[in-house]
């Protein structure tokens, strides 16, 4: 990928703003490698936000594998920002680089030793031990190339590379989830709560920001998951953030992805279809839906609005918007 060889042109202000927005997204507020809060560095070619200690290890990998930049925006070139967006941040990068993290494997923590941190980071990016084996490419210039091969699944206009084998098709697409808002959520502090939402798909996990003292929070935060052939339900949990004690649960819910994915696969390329309804997830006594949830083609995209009643809690609702991004065959 040519964007690995950077020119130092100055980025347009719009791009700088977008980078700042990406930086502030919930999943990018903790280090991709050790989960330390508020990372001040990034690897532009890997596409992750990282803390100071992890950035020191990244630097030892060489810029061929990891190009480390401080998040003081002045130092970013336009192509650095582009490559950061190509990946889209910590959740997406980790869903690839940690896809095959062994069960029970302990990632380093913010206070882990340098040795432990270094061992993990080298395994993750240099030898790529946790990557899907078929995506691993044995050459001196592995990192970005490898990425490209998984990313170009959704780039229609790129010619198919020889790397696009049957293995990459195990990812059947990507799921975008927008956490829109919460309604009438449960009280966990004196009169209010400090809610945030955690979403899980398999081992991929993302988290919204905390909305302080708000029972009707508006998040409008977007996250992306890769969806394997054998996918399960999207799991959602709402928590009340507490400064000095463990966070309290404020309910949970599951989203059945099958109605959307089955309909999307059956109808094929949404860009060739006009606006129409293609499916429906029905409200039943066994699911968390407040009302039937329709799957629609909207301007060439497969979208679904989901209105959930939180379970195992006295009250509260969550609104989501899902989007299915198919793999281009
Ligand atoms: Ca609280």
mmCIF file of C-alpha atoms and ligand atoms in Angstrom:
data_model
loop_
_atom_site.group_PDB
_atom_site.id
_atom_site.type_symbol
_atom_site.label_atom_id
_atom_site.label_comp_id
_atom_site.label_asym_id
_atom_site.label_seq_id
_atom_site.Cartn_x
_atom_site.Cartn_y
_atom_site.Cartn_z
ATOM 1 C CA UNK A 1 0.000 0.000 0.000
ATOM 2 C CA UNK A 2 1.481 3.283 -1.068
ATOM 3 C CA UNK A 3 0.252 5.162 1.970
ATOM 4 C CA UNK A 4 3.022 3.511 3.885
ATOM 5 C CA UNK A 5 5.449 5.883 2.242
ATOM 6 C CA UNK A 6 4.451 9.203 3.521
ATOM 7 C CA UNK A 7 4.741 12.584 2.045
ATOM 8 C CA UNK A 8 4.511 15.377 4.533
ATOM 9 C CA UNK A 9 1.654 17.344 3.013
ATOM 10 C CA UNK A 10 -0.473 19.191 5.494
ATOM 11 C CA UNK A 11 -3.890 17.665 6.105
ATOM 12 C CA UNK A 12 -7.024 19.639 5.391
ATOM 13 C CA UNK A 13 -8.811 20.902 8.472
ATOM 14 C CA UNK A 14 -11.840 18.676 7.837
ATOM 15 C CA UNK A 15 -9.661 15.597 8.067
ATOM 16 C CA UNK A 16 -8.077 16.808 11.264
ATOM 17 C CA UNK A 17 -11.517 17.165 12.745
ATOM 18 C CA UNK A 18 -12.437 13.651 11.679
ATOM 19 C CA UNK A 19 -9.285 12.258 13.234
ATOM 20 C CA UNK A 20 -10.141 14.026 16.455
ATOM 21 C CA UNK A 21 -13.613 12.484 16.377
ATOM 22 C CA UNK A 22 -12.163 9.018 15.828
ATOM 23 C CA UNK A 23 -9.825 9.606 18.725
ATOM 24 C CA UNK A 24 -12.741 10.441 21.023
ATOM 25 C CA UNK A 25 -14.765 7.337 20.199
ATOM 26 C CA UNK A 26 -15.281 5.115 23.236
ATOM 27 C CA UNK A 27 -13.158 2.197 22.080
ATOM 28 C CA UNK A 28 -10.240 4.474 21.234
ATOM 29 C CA UNK A 29 -10.148 5.998 24.697
ATOM 30 C CA UNK A 30 -8.234 3.028 26.058
ATOM 31 C CA UNK A 31 -4.946 1.589 24.809
ATOM 32 C CA UNK A 32 -5.501 -1.166 22.209
ATOM 33 C CA UNK A 33 -2.787 -3.299 23.788
ATOM 34 C CA UNK A 34 -2.933 -2.849 27.579
ATOM 35 C CA UNK A 35 -6.242 -0.969 28.127
ATOM 36 C CA UNK A 36 -4.588 1.990 29.892
ATOM 37 C CA UNK A 37 -7.004 4.944 29.797
ATOM 38 C CA UNK A 38 -6.570 8.002 27.601
ATOM 39 C CA UNK A 39 -3.901 6.887 25.102
ATOM 40 C CA UNK A 40 -1.785 9.732 23.759
ATOM 41 C CA UNK A 41 -0.160 7.883 20.836
ATOM 42 C CA UNK A 42 -1.240 6.010 17.744
ATOM 43 C CA UNK A 43 0.208 3.620 15.213
ATOM 44 C CA UNK A 44 -0.871 5.165 11.923
ATOM 45 C CA UNK A 45 -0.279 2.112 9.741
ATOM 46 C CA UNK A 46 -1.724 -0.453 12.140
ATOM 47 C CA UNK A 47 -4.579 1.909 12.971
ATOM 48 C CA UNK A 48 -4.616 1.674 16.761
ATOM 49 C CA UNK A 49 -4.540 4.150 19.629
ATOM 50 C CA UNK A 50 -1.954 3.223 22.271
ATOM 51 C CA UNK A 51 -0.480 4.447 25.561
ATOM 52 C CA UNK A 52 3.016 5.810 26.112
ATOM 53 C CA UNK A 53 4.444 2.544 27.458
ATOM 54 C CA UNK A 54 3.066 0.468 24.593
ATOM 55 C CA UNK A 55 4.202 3.098 22.088
ATOM 56 C CA UNK A 56 7.768 2.527 23.309
ATOM 57 C CA UNK A 57 7.463 -1.143 22.415
ATOM 58 C CA UNK A 58 5.852 -0.346 19.055
ATOM 59 C CA UNK A 59 8.833 1.831 18.190
ATOM 60 C CA UNK A 60 11.145 -1.136 18.615
ATOM 61 C CA UNK A 61 9.219 -2.991 15.887
ATOM 62 C CA UNK A 62 10.387 -0.496 13.285
ATOM 63 C CA UNK A 63 8.226 1.837 11.190
ATOM 64 C CA UNK A 64 7.725 -0.887 8.630
ATOM 65 C CA UNK A 65 5.467 -2.650 11.106
ATOM 66 C CA UNK A 66 4.313 0.239 13.270
ATOM 67 C CA UNK A 67 4.515 3.945 12.548
ATOM 68 C CA UNK A 68 4.097 5.603 15.930
ATOM 69 C CA UNK A 69 2.788 9.176 16.081
ATOM 70 C CA UNK A 70 1.761 11.383 18.989
ATOM 71 C CA UNK A 71 -1.838 12.503 19.105
ATOM 72 C CA UNK A 72 -0.797 16.114 19.008
ATOM 73 C CA UNK A 73 -2.400 16.520 15.647
ATOM 74 C CA UNK A 74 0.211 18.804 14.130
ATOM 75 C CA UNK A 75 2.508 15.928 13.315
ATOM 76 C CA UNK A 76 0.073 13.993 11.154
ATOM 77 C CA UNK A 77 0.260 14.031 7.390
ATOM 78 C CA UNK A 78 -2.790 13.562 5.251
ATOM 79 C CA UNK A 79 -1.795 10.002 4.305
ATOM 80 C CA UNK A 80 -1.243 9.095 7.968
ATOM 81 C CA UNK A 81 -4.807 10.159 8.699
ATOM 82 C CA UNK A 82 -6.106 8.253 5.678
ATOM 83 C CA UNK A 83 -4.462 5.047 6.761
ATOM 84 C CA UNK A 84 -5.795 5.506 10.292
ATOM 85 C CA UNK A 85 -9.300 5.737 8.851
ATOM 86 C CA UNK A 86 -8.798 2.772 6.615
ATOM 87 C CA UNK A 87 -8.652 0.672 9.744
ATOM 88 C CA UNK A 88 -11.021 2.667 11.887
ATOM 89 C CA UNK A 89 -9.505 2.297 15.343
ATOM 90 C CA UNK A 90 -8.989 -0.128 18.175
ATOM 91 C CA UNK A 91 -12.093 -2.298 17.941
ATOM 92 C CA UNK A 92 -11.655 -3.122 14.306
ATOM 93 C CA UNK A 93 -7.897 -3.616 14.527
ATOM 94 C CA UNK A 94 -8.229 -5.879 17.555
ATOM 95 C CA UNK A 95 -10.998 -7.878 15.912
ATOM 96 C CA UNK A 96 -8.366 -8.834 13.331
ATOM 97 C CA UNK A 97 -5.118 -8.907 15.305
ATOM 98 C CA UNK A 98 -6.672 -10.631 18.312
ATOM 99 C CA UNK A 99 -9.202 -12.783 16.474
ATOM 100 C CA UNK A 100 -7.497 -15.955 17.608
ATOM 101 C CA UNK A 101 -6.345 -14.938 21.054
ATOM 102 C CA UNK A 102 -6.286 -18.248 22.950
ATOM 103 C CA UNK A 103 -9.040 -18.742 25.497
ATOM 104 C CA UNK A 104 -7.909 -17.526 28.904
ATOM 105 C CA UNK A 105 -4.950 -15.579 27.449
ATOM 106 C CA UNK A 106 -4.157 -12.603 29.641
ATOM 107 C CA UNK A 107 -3.449 -9.411 27.772
ATOM 108 C CA UNK A 108 -1.104 -7.004 29.515
ATOM 109 C CA UNK A 109 -2.634 -4.492 31.919
ATOM 110 C CA UNK A 110 -1.665 -0.831 32.346
ATOM 111 C CA UNK A 111 0.768 -1.754 35.135
ATOM 112 C CA UNK A 112 2.232 -4.860 33.478
ATOM 113 C CA UNK A 113 5.986 -5.216 33.266
ATOM 114 C CA UNK A 114 7.785 -4.059 30.174
ATOM 115 C CA UNK A 115 8.753 -7.645 29.462
ATOM 116 C CA UNK A 116 5.157 -8.879 29.481
ATOM 117 C CA UNK A 117 4.001 -5.909 27.397
ATOM 118 C CA UNK A 118 6.772 -6.378 24.889
ATOM 119 C CA UNK A 119 6.136 -10.104 24.517
ATOM 120 C CA UNK A 120 2.458 -9.503 23.814
ATOM 121 C CA UNK A 121 2.976 -6.672 21.331
ATOM 122 C CA UNK A 122 5.572 -8.634 19.397
ATOM 123 C CA UNK A 123 3.319 -11.688 19.260
ATOM 124 C CA UNK A 124 0.375 -9.575 18.212
ATOM 125 C CA UNK A 125 1.886 -7.455 15.427
ATOM 126 C CA UNK A 126 5.268 -8.900 14.545
ATOM 127 C CA UNK A 127 4.695 -12.646 14.467
ATOM 128 C CA UNK A 128 0.903 -12.163 14.298
ATOM 129 C CA UNK A 129 0.209 -15.178 16.460
ATOM 130 C CA UNK A 130 -3.421 -14.278 17.099
ATOM 131 C CA UNK A 131 -4.390 -13.478 13.549
ATOM 132 C CA UNK A 132 -6.476 -15.870 11.543
ATOM 133 C CA UNK A 133 -3.750 -18.184 10.146
ATOM 134 C CA UNK A 134 -4.834 -17.697 6.542
ATOM 135 C CA UNK A 135 -4.370 -13.931 6.797
ATOM 136 C CA UNK A 136 -0.824 -14.237 8.053
ATOM 137 C CA UNK A 137 1.649 -13.540 5.340
ATOM 138 C CA UNK A 138 5.230 -14.595 5.750
ATOM 139 C CA UNK A 139 7.354 -11.772 4.476
ATOM 140 C CA UNK A 140 9.257 -8.853 5.887
ATOM 141 C CA UNK A 141 6.427 -6.474 5.082
ATOM 142 C CA UNK A 142 3.582 -8.265 6.674
ATOM 143 C CA UNK A 143 1.597 -5.953 8.758
ATOM 144 C CA UNK A 144 -0.149 -3.570 6.447
ATOM 145 C CA UNK A 145 -0.412 -5.984 3.556
ATOM 146 C CA UNK A 146 -2.171 -8.431 5.753
ATOM 147 C CA UNK A 147 -4.543 -5.800 6.804
ATOM 148 C CA UNK A 148 -5.294 -4.830 3.307
ATOM 149 C CA UNK A 149 -6.229 -8.349 2.393
ATOM 150 C CA UNK A 150 -8.889 -8.389 5.047
ATOM 151 C CA UNK A 151 -10.008 -4.851 4.424
ATOM 152 C CA UNK A 152 -10.440 -5.041 0.703
ATOM 153 C CA UNK A 153 -13.365 -7.358 1.203
ATOM 154 C CA UNK A 154 -15.626 -4.358 1.288
ATOM 155 C CA UNK A 155 -13.900 -2.253 -1.320
ATOM 156 C CA UNK A 156 -15.797 -2.946 -4.487
ATOM 157 C CA UNK A 157 -13.563 -1.008 -6.766
ATOM 158 C CA UNK A 158 -10.329 -2.696 -5.957
ATOM 159 C CA UNK A 159 -9.354 -5.530 -8.218
ATOM 160 C CA UNK A 160 -9.355 -8.901 -6.494
ATOM 161 C CA UNK A 161 -5.914 -9.729 -5.256
ATOM 162 C CA UNK A 162 -4.509 -13.231 -5.374
ATOM 163 C CA UNK A 163 -4.787 -13.294 -1.603
ATOM 164 C CA UNK A 164 -8.541 -13.397 -1.766
ATOM 165 C CA UNK A 165 -8.909 -17.097 -1.218
ATOM 166 C CA UNK A 166 -11.742 -19.066 0.294
ATOM 167 C CA UNK A 167 -10.273 -18.420 3.743
ATOM 168 C CA UNK A 168 -11.116 -14.736 3.773
ATOM 169 C CA UNK A 169 -14.713 -15.585 3.029
ATOM 170 C CA UNK A 170 -15.140 -16.937 6.514
ATOM 171 C CA UNK A 171 -15.961 -13.357 7.406
ATOM 172 C CA UNK A 172 -19.357 -12.952 5.828
ATOM 173 C CA UNK A 173 -19.563 -9.228 6.410
ATOM 174 C CA UNK A 174 -19.405 -6.377 8.836
ATOM 175 C CA UNK A 175 -21.964 -5.128 11.268
ATOM 176 C CA UNK A 176 -22.165 -1.465 12.121
ATOM 177 C CA UNK A 177 -24.020 -0.690 15.329
ATOM 178 C CA UNK A 178 -25.055 2.796 16.297
ATOM 179 C CA UNK A 179 -26.066 3.148 19.929
ATOM 180 C CA UNK A 180 -28.589 5.950 19.626
ATOM 181 C CA UNK A 181 -30.031 6.558 23.061
ATOM 182 C CA UNK A 182 -31.417 5.223 26.329
ATOM 183 C CA UNK A 183 -34.897 5.968 27.617
ATOM 184 C CA UNK A 184 -36.120 6.056 31.209
ATOM 185 C CA UNK A 185 -33.153 4.032 32.481
ATOM 186 C CA UNK A 186 -32.950 2.607 35.994
ATOM 187 C CA UNK A 187 -31.713 4.689 38.952
ATOM 188 C CA UNK A 188 -28.504 3.343 40.507
ATOM 189 C CA UNK A 189 -27.174 6.372 42.398
ATOM 190 C CA UNK A 190 -29.271 8.592 44.667
ATOM 191 C CA UNK A 191 -31.601 10.018 42.048
ATOM 192 C CA UNK A 192 -29.941 9.224 38.768
ATOM 193 C CA UNK A 193 -27.299 7.054 37.072
ATOM 194 C CA UNK A 194 -24.149 7.425 34.977
ATOM 195 C CA UNK A 195 -24.937 4.997 32.162
ATOM 196 C CA UNK A 196 -22.773 3.433 29.484
ATOM 197 C CA UNK A 197 -23.383 0.520 27.126
ATOM 198 C CA UNK A 198 -21.200 -2.522 26.416
ATOM 199 C CA UNK A 199 -21.761 -4.526 23.234
ATOM 200 C CA UNK A 200 -20.373 -7.995 22.572
ATOM 201 C CA UNK A 201 -20.285 -10.051 19.419
ATOM 202 C CA UNK A 202 -18.358 -13.233 20.103
ATOM 203 C CA UNK A 203 -15.066 -12.035 21.523
ATOM 204 C CA UNK A 204 -15.348 -8.552 20.074
ATOM 205 C CA UNK A 205 -16.312 -6.010 22.672
ATOM 206 C CA UNK A 206 -16.966 -2.283 22.494
ATOM 207 C CA UNK A 207 -18.101 0.324 24.954
ATOM 208 C CA UNK A 208 -19.788 3.710 24.694
ATOM 209 C CA UNK A 209 -18.763 6.751 26.676
ATOM 210 C CA UNK A 210 -20.258 7.358 30.135
ATOM 211 C CA UNK A 211 -23.107 9.874 30.284
ATOM 212 C CA UNK A 212 -23.041 11.396 33.741
ATOM 213 C CA UNK A 213 -26.296 11.891 35.695
ATOM 214 C CA UNK A 214 -28.602 11.089 32.816
ATOM 215 C CA UNK A 215 -31.482 8.628 32.663
ATOM 216 C CA UNK A 216 -32.252 9.530 29.027
ATOM 217 C CA UNK A 217 -28.777 9.655 27.531
ATOM 218 C CA UNK A 218 -28.160 10.307 23.838
ATOM 219 C CA UNK A 219 -25.004 8.598 22.591
ATOM 220 C CA UNK A 220 -25.177 8.407 18.801
ATOM 221 C CA UNK A 221 -21.933 6.408 18.911
ATOM 222 C CA UNK A 222 -21.008 3.978 16.143
ATOM 223 C CA UNK A 223 -19.085 0.712 16.347
ATOM 224 C CA UNK A 224 -18.090 -1.912 13.832
ATOM 225 C CA UNK A 225 -17.816 -5.686 14.185
ATOM 226 C CA UNK A 226 -16.608 -8.308 11.759
ATOM 227 C CA UNK A 227 -19.109 -11.122 11.435
ATOM 228 C CA UNK A 228 -17.873 -14.691 11.041
ATOM 229 C CA UNK A 229 -19.850 -17.400 9.298
ATOM 230 C CA UNK A 230 -20.998 -18.816 12.588
ATOM 231 C CA UNK A 231 -22.146 -15.760 14.479
ATOM 232 C CA UNK A 232 -24.196 -15.524 17.639
ATOM 233 C CA UNK A 233 -26.436 -12.834 19.081
ATOM 234 C CA UNK A 234 -25.238 -9.300 19.654
ATOM 235 C CA UNK A 235 -25.229 -8.880 23.431
ATOM 236 C CA UNK A 236 -25.868 -5.579 25.088
ATOM 237 C CA UNK A 237 -25.429 -4.546 28.720
ATOM 238 C CA UNK A 238 -26.000 -1.194 30.372
ATOM 239 C CA UNK A 239 -23.980 -0.219 33.442
ATOM 240 C CA UNK A 240 -23.919 2.656 35.890
ATOM 241 C CA UNK A 241 -20.393 4.005 36.228
ATOM 242 C CA UNK A 242 -19.244 4.503 39.824
ATOM 243 C CA UNK A 243 -16.056 6.245 40.778
ATOM 244 C CA UNK A 244 -15.293 4.389 43.989
ATOM 245 C CA UNK A 245 -17.029 1.038 43.682
ATOM 246 C CA UNK A 246 -17.820 -1.594 41.088
ATOM 247 C CA UNK A 247 -20.185 -0.444 38.357
ATOM 248 C CA UNK A 248 -23.811 -1.528 38.750
ATOM 249 C CA UNK A 249 -25.747 -3.363 36.065
ATOM 250 C CA UNK A 250 -28.757 -1.502 34.638
ATOM 251 C CA UNK A 251 -30.152 -4.252 32.436
ATOM 252 C CA UNK A 252 -29.246 -6.224 29.353
ATOM 253 C CA UNK A 253 -30.669 -7.449 26.058
ATOM 254 C CA UNK A 254 -29.813 -9.589 23.075
ATOM 255 C CA UNK A 255 -30.208 -8.759 19.415
ATOM 256 C CA UNK A 256 -30.849 -11.654 17.060
ATOM 257 C CA UNK A 257 -28.845 -10.843 13.940
ATOM 258 C CA UNK A 258 -30.222 -13.691 11.895
ATOM 259 C CA UNK A 259 -33.263 -11.922 10.391
ATOM 260 C CA UNK A 260 -31.086 -9.137 9.007
ATOM 261 C CA UNK A 261 -28.198 -11.253 7.805
ATOM 262 C CA UNK A 262 -30.398 -13.900 6.202
ATOM 263 C CA UNK A 263 -32.442 -11.256 4.399
ATOM 264 C CA UNK A 264 -29.344 -9.344 3.315
ATOM 265 C CA UNK A 265 -27.673 -12.452 1.916
ATOM 266 C CA UNK A 266 -30.853 -13.481 0.133
ATOM 267 C CA UNK A 267 -31.363 -10.110 -1.548
ATOM 268 C CA UNK A 268 -27.750 -9.610 -2.583
ATOM 269 C CA UNK A 269 -25.993 -6.351 -3.367
ATOM 270 C CA UNK A 270 -28.077 -3.606 -1.709
ATOM 271 C CA UNK A 271 -26.602 -0.975 -4.025
ATOM 272 C CA UNK A 272 -28.555 -2.521 -6.875
ATOM 273 C CA UNK A 273 -31.869 -2.324 -5.041
ATOM 274 C CA UNK A 274 -34.282 0.514 -4.511
ATOM 275 C CA UNK A 275 -35.568 1.478 -1.090
ATOM 276 C CA UNK A 276 -37.698 -1.377 0.202
ATOM 277 C CA UNK A 277 -38.398 -3.619 3.164
ATOM 278 C CA UNK A 278 -36.540 -6.921 2.946
ATOM 279 C CA UNK A 279 -37.143 -8.511 6.315
ATOM 280 C CA UNK A 280 -38.514 -8.282 9.805
ATOM 281 C CA UNK A 281 -37.521 -9.390 13.296
ATOM 282 C CA UNK A 282 -40.784 -10.072 15.078
ATOM 283 C CA UNK A 283 -41.498 -9.084 18.651
ATOM 284 C CA UNK A 284 -42.242 -12.177 20.767
ATOM 285 C CA UNK A 285 -42.512 -12.957 24.481
ATOM 286 C CA UNK A 286 -39.021 -14.456 24.329
ATOM 287 C CA UNK A 287 -37.134 -11.478 22.961
ATOM 288 C CA UNK A 288 -36.404 -7.952 24.144
ATOM 289 C CA UNK A 289 -38.145 -6.124 21.314
ATOM 290 C CA UNK A 290 -40.655 -3.410 22.158
ATOM 291 C CA UNK A 291 -42.083 -3.590 18.650
ATOM 292 C CA UNK A 292 -41.367 -5.453 15.411
ATOM 293 C CA UNK A 293 -38.085 -4.392 13.917
ATOM 294 C CA UNK A 294 -37.961 -3.898 10.134
ATOM 295 C CA UNK A 295 -35.021 -4.542 7.893
ATOM 296 C CA UNK A 296 -34.915 -2.024 5.069
ATOM 297 C CA UNK A 297 -32.816 -1.052 2.118
ATOM 298 C CA UNK A 298 -32.196 2.653 2.526
ATOM 299 C CA UNK A 299 -30.165 4.360 -0.195
ATOM 300 C CA UNK A 300 -28.238 1.206 -1.056
ATOM 301 C CA UNK A 301 -27.629 0.157 2.534
ATOM 302 C CA UNK A 302 -29.168 -2.584 4.650
ATOM 303 C CA UNK A 303 -30.449 -0.994 7.845
ATOM 304 C CA UNK A 304 -32.465 -2.042 10.842
ATOM 305 C CA UNK A 305 -33.809 0.030 13.715
ATOM 306 C CA UNK A 306 -34.011 -1.892 16.969
ATOM 307 C CA UNK A 307 -35.969 -0.688 19.984
ATOM 308 C CA UNK A 308 -35.179 -2.830 23.030
ATOM 309 C CA UNK A 309 -36.719 -3.192 26.462
ATOM 310 C CA UNK A 310 -33.872 -3.908 28.865
ATOM 311 C CA UNK A 311 -34.152 -7.274 30.647
ATOM 312 C CA UNK A 312 -33.450 -8.246 34.269
ATOM 313 C CA UNK A 313 -33.987 -4.703 35.461
ATOM 314 C CA UNK A 314 -36.962 -2.663 36.677
ATOM 315 C CA UNK A 315 -37.083 -0.332 33.668
ATOM 316 C CA UNK A 316 -35.264 1.160 30.715
ATOM 317 C CA UNK A 317 -35.099 1.035 26.928
ATOM 318 C CA UNK A 318 -32.307 1.278 24.384
ATOM 319 C CA UNK A 319 -32.489 2.316 20.731
ATOM 320 C CA UNK A 320 -29.978 1.000 18.216
ATOM 321 C CA UNK A 321 -29.487 1.251 14.497
ATOM 322 C CA UNK A 322 -27.808 -1.647 12.726
ATOM 323 C CA UNK A 323 -26.237 -1.660 9.305
ATOM 324 C CA UNK A 324 -25.073 -4.731 7.410
ATOM 325 C CA UNK A 325 -22.048 -4.362 5.152
ATOM 326 C CA UNK A 326 -21.756 -7.432 2.940
ATOM 327 C CA UNK A 327 -18.562 -9.012 1.729
ATOM 328 C CA UNK A 328 -18.161 -8.354 -1.947
ATOM 329 C CA UNK A 329 -17.948 -11.670 -3.750
HETATM 330 CA CA1 LIG B 1 -22.808 6.159 39.391
#
